Coordinates of C-alpha atoms (C1' of nucleotides) in Angstrom, one line a residue:
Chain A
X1 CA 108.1 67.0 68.5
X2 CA 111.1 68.8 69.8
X3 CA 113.1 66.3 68.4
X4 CA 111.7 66.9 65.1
X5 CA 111.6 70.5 65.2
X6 CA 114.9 70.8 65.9
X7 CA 116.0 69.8 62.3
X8 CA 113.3 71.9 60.6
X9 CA 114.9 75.1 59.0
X10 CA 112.6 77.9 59.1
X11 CA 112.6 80.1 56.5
X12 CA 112.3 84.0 56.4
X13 CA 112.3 86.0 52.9
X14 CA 115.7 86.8 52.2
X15 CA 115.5 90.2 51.2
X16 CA 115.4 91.6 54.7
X17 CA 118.8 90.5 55.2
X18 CA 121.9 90.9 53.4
X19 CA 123.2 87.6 54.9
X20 CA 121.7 84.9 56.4
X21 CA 122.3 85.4 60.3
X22 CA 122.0 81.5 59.8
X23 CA 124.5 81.1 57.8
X24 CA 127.6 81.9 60.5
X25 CA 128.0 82.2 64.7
X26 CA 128.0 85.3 64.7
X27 CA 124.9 85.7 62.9
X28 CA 123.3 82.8 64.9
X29 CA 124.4 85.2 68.3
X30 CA 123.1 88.4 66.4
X31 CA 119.5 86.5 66.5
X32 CA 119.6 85.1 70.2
X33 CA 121.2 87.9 71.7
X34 CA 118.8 90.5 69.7
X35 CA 115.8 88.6 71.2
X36 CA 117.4 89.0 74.9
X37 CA 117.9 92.6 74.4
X38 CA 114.7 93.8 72.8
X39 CA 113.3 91.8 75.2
X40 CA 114.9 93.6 77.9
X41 CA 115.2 97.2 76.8
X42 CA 112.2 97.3 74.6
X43 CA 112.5 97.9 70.7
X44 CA 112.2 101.7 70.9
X45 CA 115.9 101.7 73.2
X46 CA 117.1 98.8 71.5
X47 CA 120.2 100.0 69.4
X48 CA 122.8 97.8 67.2
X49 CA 125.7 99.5 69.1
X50 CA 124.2 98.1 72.3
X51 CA 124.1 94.8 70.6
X52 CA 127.2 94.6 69.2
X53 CA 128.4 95.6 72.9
X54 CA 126.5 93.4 74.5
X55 CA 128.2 90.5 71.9
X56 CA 131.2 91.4 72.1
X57 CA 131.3 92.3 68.4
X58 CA 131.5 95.0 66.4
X59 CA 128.6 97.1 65.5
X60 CA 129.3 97.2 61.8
X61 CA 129.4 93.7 61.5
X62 CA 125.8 93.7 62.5
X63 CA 125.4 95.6 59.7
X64 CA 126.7 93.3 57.6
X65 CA 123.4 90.9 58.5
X66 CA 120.8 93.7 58.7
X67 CA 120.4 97.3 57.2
X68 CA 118.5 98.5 60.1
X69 CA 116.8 97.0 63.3
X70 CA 113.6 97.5 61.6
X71 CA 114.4 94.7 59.1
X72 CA 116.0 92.8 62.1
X73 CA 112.0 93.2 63.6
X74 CA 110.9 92.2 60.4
X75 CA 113.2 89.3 60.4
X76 CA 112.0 88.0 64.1
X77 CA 108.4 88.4 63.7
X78 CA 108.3 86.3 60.2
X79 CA 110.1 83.8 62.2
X80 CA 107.6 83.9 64.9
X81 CA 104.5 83.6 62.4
X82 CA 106.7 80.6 60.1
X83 CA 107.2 78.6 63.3
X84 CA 103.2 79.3 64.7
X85 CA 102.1 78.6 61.1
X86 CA 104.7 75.0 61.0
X87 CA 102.5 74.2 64.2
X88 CA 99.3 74.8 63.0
X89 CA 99.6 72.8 60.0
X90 CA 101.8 69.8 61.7
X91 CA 99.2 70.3 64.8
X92 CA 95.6 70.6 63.0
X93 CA 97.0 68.0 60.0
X94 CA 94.5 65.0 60.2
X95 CA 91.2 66.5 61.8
X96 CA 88.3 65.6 60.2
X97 CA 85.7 67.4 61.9
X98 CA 85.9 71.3 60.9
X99 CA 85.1 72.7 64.5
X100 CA 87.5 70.9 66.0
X101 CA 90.2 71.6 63.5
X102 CA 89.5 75.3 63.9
X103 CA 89.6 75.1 68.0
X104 CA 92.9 73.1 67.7
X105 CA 94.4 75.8 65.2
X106 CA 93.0 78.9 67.6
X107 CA 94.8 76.5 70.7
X108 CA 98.3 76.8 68.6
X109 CA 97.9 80.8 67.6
X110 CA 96.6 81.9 71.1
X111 CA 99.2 79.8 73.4
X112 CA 100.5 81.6 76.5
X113 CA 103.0 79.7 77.8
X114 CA 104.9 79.1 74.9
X115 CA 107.6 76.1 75.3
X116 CA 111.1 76.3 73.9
X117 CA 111.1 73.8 71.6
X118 CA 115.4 74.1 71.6
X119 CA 116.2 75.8 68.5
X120 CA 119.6 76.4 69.4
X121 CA 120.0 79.8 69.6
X122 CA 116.4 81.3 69.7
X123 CA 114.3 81.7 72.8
X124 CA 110.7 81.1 72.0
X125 CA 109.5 82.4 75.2
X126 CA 111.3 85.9 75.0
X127 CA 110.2 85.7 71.5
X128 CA 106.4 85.6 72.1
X129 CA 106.9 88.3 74.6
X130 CA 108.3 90.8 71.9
X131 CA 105.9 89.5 69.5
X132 CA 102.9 91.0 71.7
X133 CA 104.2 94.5 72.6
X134 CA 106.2 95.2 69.5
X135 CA 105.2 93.6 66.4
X136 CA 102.5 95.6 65.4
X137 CA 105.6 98.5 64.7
X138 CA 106.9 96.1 62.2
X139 CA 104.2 97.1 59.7
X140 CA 102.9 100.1 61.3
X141 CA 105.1 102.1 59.0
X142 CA 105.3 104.8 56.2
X143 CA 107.1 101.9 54.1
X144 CA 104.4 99.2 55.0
X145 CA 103.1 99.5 51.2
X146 CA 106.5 99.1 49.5
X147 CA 107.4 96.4 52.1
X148 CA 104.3 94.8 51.7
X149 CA 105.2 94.5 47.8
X150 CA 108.7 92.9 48.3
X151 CA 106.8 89.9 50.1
X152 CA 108.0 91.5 53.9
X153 CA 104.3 89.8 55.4
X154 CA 103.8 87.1 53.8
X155 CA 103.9 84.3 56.2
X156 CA 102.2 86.5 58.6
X157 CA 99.2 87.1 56.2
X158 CA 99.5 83.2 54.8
X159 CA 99.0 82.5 58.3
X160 CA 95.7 84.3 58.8
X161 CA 94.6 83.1 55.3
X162 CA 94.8 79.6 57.2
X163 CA 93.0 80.4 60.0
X164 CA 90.2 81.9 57.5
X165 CA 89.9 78.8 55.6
X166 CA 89.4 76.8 58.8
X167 CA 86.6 79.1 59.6
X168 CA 85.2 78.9 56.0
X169 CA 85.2 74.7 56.5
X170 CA 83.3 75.3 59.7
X171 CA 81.0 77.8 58.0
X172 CA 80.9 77.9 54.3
X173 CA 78.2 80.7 54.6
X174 CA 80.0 83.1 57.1
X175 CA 80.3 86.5 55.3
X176 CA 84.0 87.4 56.9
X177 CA 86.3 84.8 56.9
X178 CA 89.3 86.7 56.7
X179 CA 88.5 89.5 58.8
X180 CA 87.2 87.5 61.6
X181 CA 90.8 85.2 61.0
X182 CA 92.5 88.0 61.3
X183 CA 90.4 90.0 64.6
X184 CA 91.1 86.5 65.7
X185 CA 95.3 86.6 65.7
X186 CA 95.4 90.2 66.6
X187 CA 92.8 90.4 69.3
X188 CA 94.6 87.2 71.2
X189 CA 97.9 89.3 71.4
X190 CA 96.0 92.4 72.2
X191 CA 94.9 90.4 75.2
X192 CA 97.4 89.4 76.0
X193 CA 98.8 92.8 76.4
X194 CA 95.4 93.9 77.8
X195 CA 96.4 90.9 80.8
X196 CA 99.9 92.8 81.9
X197 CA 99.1 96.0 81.2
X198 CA 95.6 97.2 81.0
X199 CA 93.4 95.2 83.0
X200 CA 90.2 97.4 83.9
X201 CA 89.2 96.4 80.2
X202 CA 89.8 92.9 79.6
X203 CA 88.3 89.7 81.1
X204 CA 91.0 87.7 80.9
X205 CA 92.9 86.9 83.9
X206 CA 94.7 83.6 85.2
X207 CA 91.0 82.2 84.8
X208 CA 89.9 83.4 81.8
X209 CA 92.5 82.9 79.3
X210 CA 92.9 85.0 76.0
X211 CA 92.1 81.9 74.5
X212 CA 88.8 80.7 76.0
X213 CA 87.4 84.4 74.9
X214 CA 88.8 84.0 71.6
X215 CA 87.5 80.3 70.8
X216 CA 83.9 81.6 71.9
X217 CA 84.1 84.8 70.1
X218 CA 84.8 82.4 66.6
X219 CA 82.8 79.7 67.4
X220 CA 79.5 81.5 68.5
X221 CA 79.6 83.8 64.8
X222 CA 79.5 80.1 63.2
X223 CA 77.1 78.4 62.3
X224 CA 78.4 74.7 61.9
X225 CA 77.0 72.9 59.3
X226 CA 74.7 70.1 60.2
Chain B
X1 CA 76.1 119.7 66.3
X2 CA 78.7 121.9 65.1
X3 CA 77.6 124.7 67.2
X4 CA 77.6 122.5 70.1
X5 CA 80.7 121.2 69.7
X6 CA 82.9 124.2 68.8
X7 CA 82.3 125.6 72.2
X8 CA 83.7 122.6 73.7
X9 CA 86.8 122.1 75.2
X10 CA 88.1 119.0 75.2
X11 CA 90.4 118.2 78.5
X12 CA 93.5 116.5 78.6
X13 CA 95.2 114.7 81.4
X14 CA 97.5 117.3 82.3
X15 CA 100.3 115.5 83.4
X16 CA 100.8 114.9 79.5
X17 CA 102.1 118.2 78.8
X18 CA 104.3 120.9 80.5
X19 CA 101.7 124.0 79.1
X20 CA 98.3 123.7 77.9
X21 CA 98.6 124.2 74.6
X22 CA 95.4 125.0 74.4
X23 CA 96.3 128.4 76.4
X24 CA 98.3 130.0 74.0
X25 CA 98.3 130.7 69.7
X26 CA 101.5 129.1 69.5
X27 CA 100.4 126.2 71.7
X28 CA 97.2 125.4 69.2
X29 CA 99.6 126.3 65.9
X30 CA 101.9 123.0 67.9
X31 CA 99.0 120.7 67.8
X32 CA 97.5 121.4 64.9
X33 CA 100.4 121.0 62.7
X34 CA 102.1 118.4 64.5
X35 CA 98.8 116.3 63.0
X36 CA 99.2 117.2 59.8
X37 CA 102.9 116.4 59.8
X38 CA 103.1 112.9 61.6
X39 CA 100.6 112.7 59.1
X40 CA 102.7 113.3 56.1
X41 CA 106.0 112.0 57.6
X42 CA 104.7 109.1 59.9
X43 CA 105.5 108.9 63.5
X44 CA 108.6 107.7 63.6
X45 CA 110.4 110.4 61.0
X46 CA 108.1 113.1 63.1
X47 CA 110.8 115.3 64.9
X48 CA 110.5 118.8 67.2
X49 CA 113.1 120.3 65.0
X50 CA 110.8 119.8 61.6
X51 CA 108.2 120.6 63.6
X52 CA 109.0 124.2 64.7
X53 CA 110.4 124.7 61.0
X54 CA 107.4 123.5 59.7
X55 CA 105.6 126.3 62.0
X56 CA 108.4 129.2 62.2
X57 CA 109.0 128.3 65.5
X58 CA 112.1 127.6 67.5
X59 CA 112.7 123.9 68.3
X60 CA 113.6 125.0 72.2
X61 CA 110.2 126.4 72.3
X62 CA 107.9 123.8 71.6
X63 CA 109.7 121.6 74.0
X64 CA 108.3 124.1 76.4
X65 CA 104.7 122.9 75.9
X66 CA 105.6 118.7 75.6
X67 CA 108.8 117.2 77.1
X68 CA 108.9 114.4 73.7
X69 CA 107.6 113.7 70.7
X70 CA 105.8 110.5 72.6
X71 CA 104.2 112.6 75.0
X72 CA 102.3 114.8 72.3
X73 CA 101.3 111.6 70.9
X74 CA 99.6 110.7 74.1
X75 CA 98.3 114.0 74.0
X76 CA 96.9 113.8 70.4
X77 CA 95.1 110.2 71.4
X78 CA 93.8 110.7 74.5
X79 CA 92.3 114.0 73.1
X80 CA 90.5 111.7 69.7
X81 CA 89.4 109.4 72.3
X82 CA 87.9 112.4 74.7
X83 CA 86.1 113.2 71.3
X84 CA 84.6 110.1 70.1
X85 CA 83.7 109.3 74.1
X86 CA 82.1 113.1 73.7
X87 CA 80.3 112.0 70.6
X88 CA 79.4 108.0 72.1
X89 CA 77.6 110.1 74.9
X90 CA 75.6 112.3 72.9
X91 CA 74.8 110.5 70.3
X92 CA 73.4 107.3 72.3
X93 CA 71.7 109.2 75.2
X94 CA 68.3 108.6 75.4
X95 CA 68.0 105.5 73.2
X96 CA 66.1 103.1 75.5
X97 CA 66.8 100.2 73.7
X98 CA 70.2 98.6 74.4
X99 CA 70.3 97.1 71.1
X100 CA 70.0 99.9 69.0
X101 CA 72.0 101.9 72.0
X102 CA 74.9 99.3 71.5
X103 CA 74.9 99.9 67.5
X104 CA 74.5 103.3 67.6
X105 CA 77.6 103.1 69.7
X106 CA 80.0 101.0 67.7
X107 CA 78.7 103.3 64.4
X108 CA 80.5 106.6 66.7
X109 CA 83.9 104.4 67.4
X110 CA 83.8 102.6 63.7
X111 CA 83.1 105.7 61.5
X112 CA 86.0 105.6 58.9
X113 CA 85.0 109.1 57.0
X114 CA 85.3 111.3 60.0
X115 CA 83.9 115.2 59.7
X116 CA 86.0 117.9 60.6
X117 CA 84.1 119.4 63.4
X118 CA 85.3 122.9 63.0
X119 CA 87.1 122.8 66.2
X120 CA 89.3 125.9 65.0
X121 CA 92.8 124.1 65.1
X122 CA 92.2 120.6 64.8
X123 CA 91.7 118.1 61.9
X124 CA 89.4 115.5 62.8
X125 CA 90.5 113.9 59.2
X126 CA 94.2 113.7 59.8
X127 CA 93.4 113.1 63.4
X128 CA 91.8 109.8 62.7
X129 CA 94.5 108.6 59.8
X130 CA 96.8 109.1 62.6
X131 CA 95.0 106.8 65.0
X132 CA 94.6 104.2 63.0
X133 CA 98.4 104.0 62.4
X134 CA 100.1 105.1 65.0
X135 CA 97.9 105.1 68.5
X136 CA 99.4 101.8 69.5
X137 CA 102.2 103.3 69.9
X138 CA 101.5 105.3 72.7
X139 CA 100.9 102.2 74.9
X140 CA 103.5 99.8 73.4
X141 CA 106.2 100.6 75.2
X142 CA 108.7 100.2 78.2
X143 CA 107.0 103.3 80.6
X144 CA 103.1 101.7 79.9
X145 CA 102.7 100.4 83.5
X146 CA 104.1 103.7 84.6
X147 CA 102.3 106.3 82.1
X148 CA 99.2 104.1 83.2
X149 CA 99.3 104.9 86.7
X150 CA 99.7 108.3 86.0
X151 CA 96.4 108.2 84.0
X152 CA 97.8 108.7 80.5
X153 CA 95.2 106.0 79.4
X154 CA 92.0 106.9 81.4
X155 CA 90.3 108.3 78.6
X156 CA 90.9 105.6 76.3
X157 CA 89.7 102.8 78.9
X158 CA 86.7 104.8 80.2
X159 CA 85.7 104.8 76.3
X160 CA 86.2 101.1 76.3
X161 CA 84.3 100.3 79.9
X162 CA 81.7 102.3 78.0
X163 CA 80.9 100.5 75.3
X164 CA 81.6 97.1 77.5
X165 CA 78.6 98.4 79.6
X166 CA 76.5 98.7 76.6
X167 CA 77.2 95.3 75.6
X168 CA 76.2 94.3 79.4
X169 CA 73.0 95.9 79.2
X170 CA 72.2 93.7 75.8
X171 CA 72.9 90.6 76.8
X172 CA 73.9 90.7 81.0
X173 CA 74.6 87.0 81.0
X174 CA 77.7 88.0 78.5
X175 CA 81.4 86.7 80.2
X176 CA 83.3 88.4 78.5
X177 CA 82.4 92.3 78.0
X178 CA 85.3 94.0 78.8
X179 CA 87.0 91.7 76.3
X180 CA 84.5 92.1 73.3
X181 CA 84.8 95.4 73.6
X182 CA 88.7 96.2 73.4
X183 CA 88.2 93.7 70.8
X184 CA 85.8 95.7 68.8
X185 CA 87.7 99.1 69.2
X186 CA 90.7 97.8 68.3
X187 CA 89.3 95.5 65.2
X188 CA 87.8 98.3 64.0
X189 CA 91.0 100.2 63.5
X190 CA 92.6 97.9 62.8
X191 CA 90.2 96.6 59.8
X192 CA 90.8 100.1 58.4
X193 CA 94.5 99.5 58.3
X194 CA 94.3 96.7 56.6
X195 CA 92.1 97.7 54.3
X196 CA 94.2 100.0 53.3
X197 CA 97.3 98.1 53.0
X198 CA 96.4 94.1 53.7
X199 CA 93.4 93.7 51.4
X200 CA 94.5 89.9 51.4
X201 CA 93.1 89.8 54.4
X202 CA 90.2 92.0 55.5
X203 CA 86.8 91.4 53.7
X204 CA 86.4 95.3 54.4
X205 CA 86.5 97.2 50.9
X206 CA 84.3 99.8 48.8
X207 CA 81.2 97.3 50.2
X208 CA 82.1 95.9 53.3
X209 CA 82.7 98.4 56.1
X210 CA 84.9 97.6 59.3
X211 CA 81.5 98.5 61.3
X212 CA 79.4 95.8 59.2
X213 CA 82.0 93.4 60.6
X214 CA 82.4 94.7 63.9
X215 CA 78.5 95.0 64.3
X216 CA 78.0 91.2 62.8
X217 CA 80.8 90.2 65.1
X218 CA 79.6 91.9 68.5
X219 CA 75.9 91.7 67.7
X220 CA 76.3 87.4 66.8
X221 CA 77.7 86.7 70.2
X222 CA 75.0 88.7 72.2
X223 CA 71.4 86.7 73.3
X224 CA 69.6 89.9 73.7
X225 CA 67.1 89.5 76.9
X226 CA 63.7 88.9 75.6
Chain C
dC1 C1' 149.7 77.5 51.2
dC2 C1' 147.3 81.0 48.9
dA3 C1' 143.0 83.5 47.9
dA4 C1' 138.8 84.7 49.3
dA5 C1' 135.5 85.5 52.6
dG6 C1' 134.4 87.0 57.0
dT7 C1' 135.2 89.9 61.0
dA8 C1' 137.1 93.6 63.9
dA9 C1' 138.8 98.2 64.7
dT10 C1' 138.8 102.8 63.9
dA11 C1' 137.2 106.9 62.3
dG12 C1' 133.9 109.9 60.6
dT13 C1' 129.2 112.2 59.3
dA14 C1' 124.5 113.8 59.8
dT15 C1' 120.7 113.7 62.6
dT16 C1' 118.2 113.3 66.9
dA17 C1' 116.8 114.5 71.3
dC18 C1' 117.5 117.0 74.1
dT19 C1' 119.4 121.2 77.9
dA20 C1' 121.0 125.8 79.1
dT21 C1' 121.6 130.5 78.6
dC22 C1' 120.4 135.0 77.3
dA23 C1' 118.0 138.5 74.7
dA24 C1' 113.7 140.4 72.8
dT25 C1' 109.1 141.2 73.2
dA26 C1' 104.3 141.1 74.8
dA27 C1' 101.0 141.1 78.5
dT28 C1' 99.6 142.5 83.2
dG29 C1' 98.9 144.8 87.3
dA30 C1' 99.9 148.2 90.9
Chain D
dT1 C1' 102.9 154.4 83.2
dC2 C1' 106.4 151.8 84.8
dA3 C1' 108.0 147.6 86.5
dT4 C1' 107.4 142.9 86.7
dT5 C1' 106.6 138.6 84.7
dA6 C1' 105.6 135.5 81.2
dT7 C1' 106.5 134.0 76.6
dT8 C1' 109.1 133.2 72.7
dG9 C1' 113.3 133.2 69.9
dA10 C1' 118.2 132.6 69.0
dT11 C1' 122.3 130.4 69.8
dA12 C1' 125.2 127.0 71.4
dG13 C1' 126.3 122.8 73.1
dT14 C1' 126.1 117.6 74.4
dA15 C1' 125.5 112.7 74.2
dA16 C1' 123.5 109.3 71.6
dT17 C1' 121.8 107.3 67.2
dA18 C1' 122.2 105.5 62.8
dC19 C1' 124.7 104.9 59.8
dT20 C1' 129.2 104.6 55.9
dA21 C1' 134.0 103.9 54.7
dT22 C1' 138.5 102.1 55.1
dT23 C1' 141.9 99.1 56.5
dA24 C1' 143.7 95.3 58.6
dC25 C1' 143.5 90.8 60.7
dT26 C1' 141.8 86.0 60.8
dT27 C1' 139.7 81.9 59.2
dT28 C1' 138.7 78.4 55.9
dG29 C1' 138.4 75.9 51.6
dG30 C1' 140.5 74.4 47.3

DNA sequence: CCAAAGTAATAGTATTACTATCAATAATGA
DNA sequence: TCATTATTGATAGTAATACTATTACTTTGG
């Protein structure tokens, strides 16, 4: 798996950069380090200068790669979402029975302990932390409409269009596939963030996962055919 | 209900801000146009200086009355929250049934046309556009562990224990109640965002309301006693 | 080896997010 | 009623943010 992954190129719609951070080191060290310093000072603090700094590069060359460090967000979460959606379909490809299908692609979506699956330069683990506390900003905008238009959520949205079509083969008959799919993505971060930060109103803990809750909220709407 | 409420005052964890606001005419002419501008502007362009333009005011003097822009938002949360807990209250007391109770309850959190109350200064309307796209970010952020202990959040977790203890009295055998309901609250607003802007994938439209779903959702996984 | 592309360095602007000081005015209470 | 105090306004100033522009240096590919 990590051997295979490791030659997969993920792709992320190219009009939130102006050039492919893949495409050159420095761009490859704008990614990694930009994951390490969100991470670390949060996205609100976060600032290109402090990048740059923290690179040893300039900050304008950053902004050669990105207009803004809300397209850099932008760019980070649809990289999360492409590389959770390359997992669902590689991991759920071949199950025959719906219910289990649907567990399995709920197991990939809701994982805690995510592995680093040695991209070079991107830390998967840092990655899924920002991906809980700050990905919601990415489209909790004024600009989410216009955004929206020029394809900015797509794999994010194709995602949870997955999800709902697993739900529908478990349950033609179920009334809200999609909003169920995608209650099902968000709630499992929300959780998670519920678990570190906000526990008097969650029931997950290190013995309840975010994961077990989620599977039986899903499951227990269903009503699997046969 | 009008009557009622106008003579209400709705309290505040008053760590939030440096002054009531609710003490003085410029105090309630800070609140209740800094909801209709995040409103038009969005959070993030929001600013004290367009703020005490907007207003006539001086910049210097509104700074008196909240230390940041982040801080009224906590401000302008916890006191929607106080409201709909106000409302949750009053509107399910003395339903003996905990069905019925429970549904009445997640009708008060899900309602999506909100009426302005004629609380003289504030706009329930705006108040509640403003909730569903920018509350999250009074929790997702560096301070939360440290805002939390300070009781930034109580208001907003009690409402949550609440409806948690509704679910408990439907079905008492239920594992996860604290779960399903930060689950609903949250799925219900956020259903309403994406209705608005991610119709790909919400089945909430013109037909389908965020508290059909939510109701389905938290009513399916609930063996009511008897 | 030359041109083009990529990167760094420097400088500069407008705005943001404040803090500090002082003056003007309104409210209060002795 | 006079003095005190609280409240607000005006002005100024600072450090940081979020950029843009220009120029020069350094790779690298043909």
């Amino acid at each position: 798996m990590k051997q295979l992954l490791s030659n997969i190129k993920i792709n992320v719609n190219d009009q939130v950069f102006n050039k492919d951070p893949e495409s050159s080191e420095l761009g490859k060290k704008i990614i990694e380090n930009s994951i390490i310093l969100i991470d670390e000072l949060g996205f609100d603090s976060f600032t290109f200068k402090k990048l740059g700094d923290h690179i040893g590069s300039n900050e304008s060359s950053i902004y050669r790669y990105f207009d803004n460090k809300h397209k850099l967000l932008i760019y980070l979460t649809s990289w999360y979402w492409a590389w959770i959606e390359y997992l669902l379909v590689f991991t759920t490809n071949g199950i025959a029975n719906p219910l289990e299908k649907l567990k399995k692609g709920l197991e990939v979506v809701a994982q805690e302990n995510v592995l680093d699956f040695g991209f070079s330069h991107i830390n998967e683990v840092l990655l899924h932390k920002i991906i809980i506390s700050e990905s919601s900003k990415s489209y909790l905008t004024k600009e989410v409409d216009a955004e929206n238009k020029d394809g900015y959520f797509m794999i994010y949205k194709r995602l949870v269009k997955r999800i709902s079509e697993m739900i529908l083969e478990v349950d033609p008959s179920y009334e809200f596939p999609q909003s169920l799919a995608s209650t099902a993505v968000e709630s499992v971060l929300h959780q998670q963030f519920l678990k570190q930060h906000f526990l008097s109103i969650t029931n997950c803990n290190d013995q309840v996962s975010p994961l077990q809750f989620v599977t039986d909220l899903v499951v227990n709407n269903l009503n699997p055919i046969k």
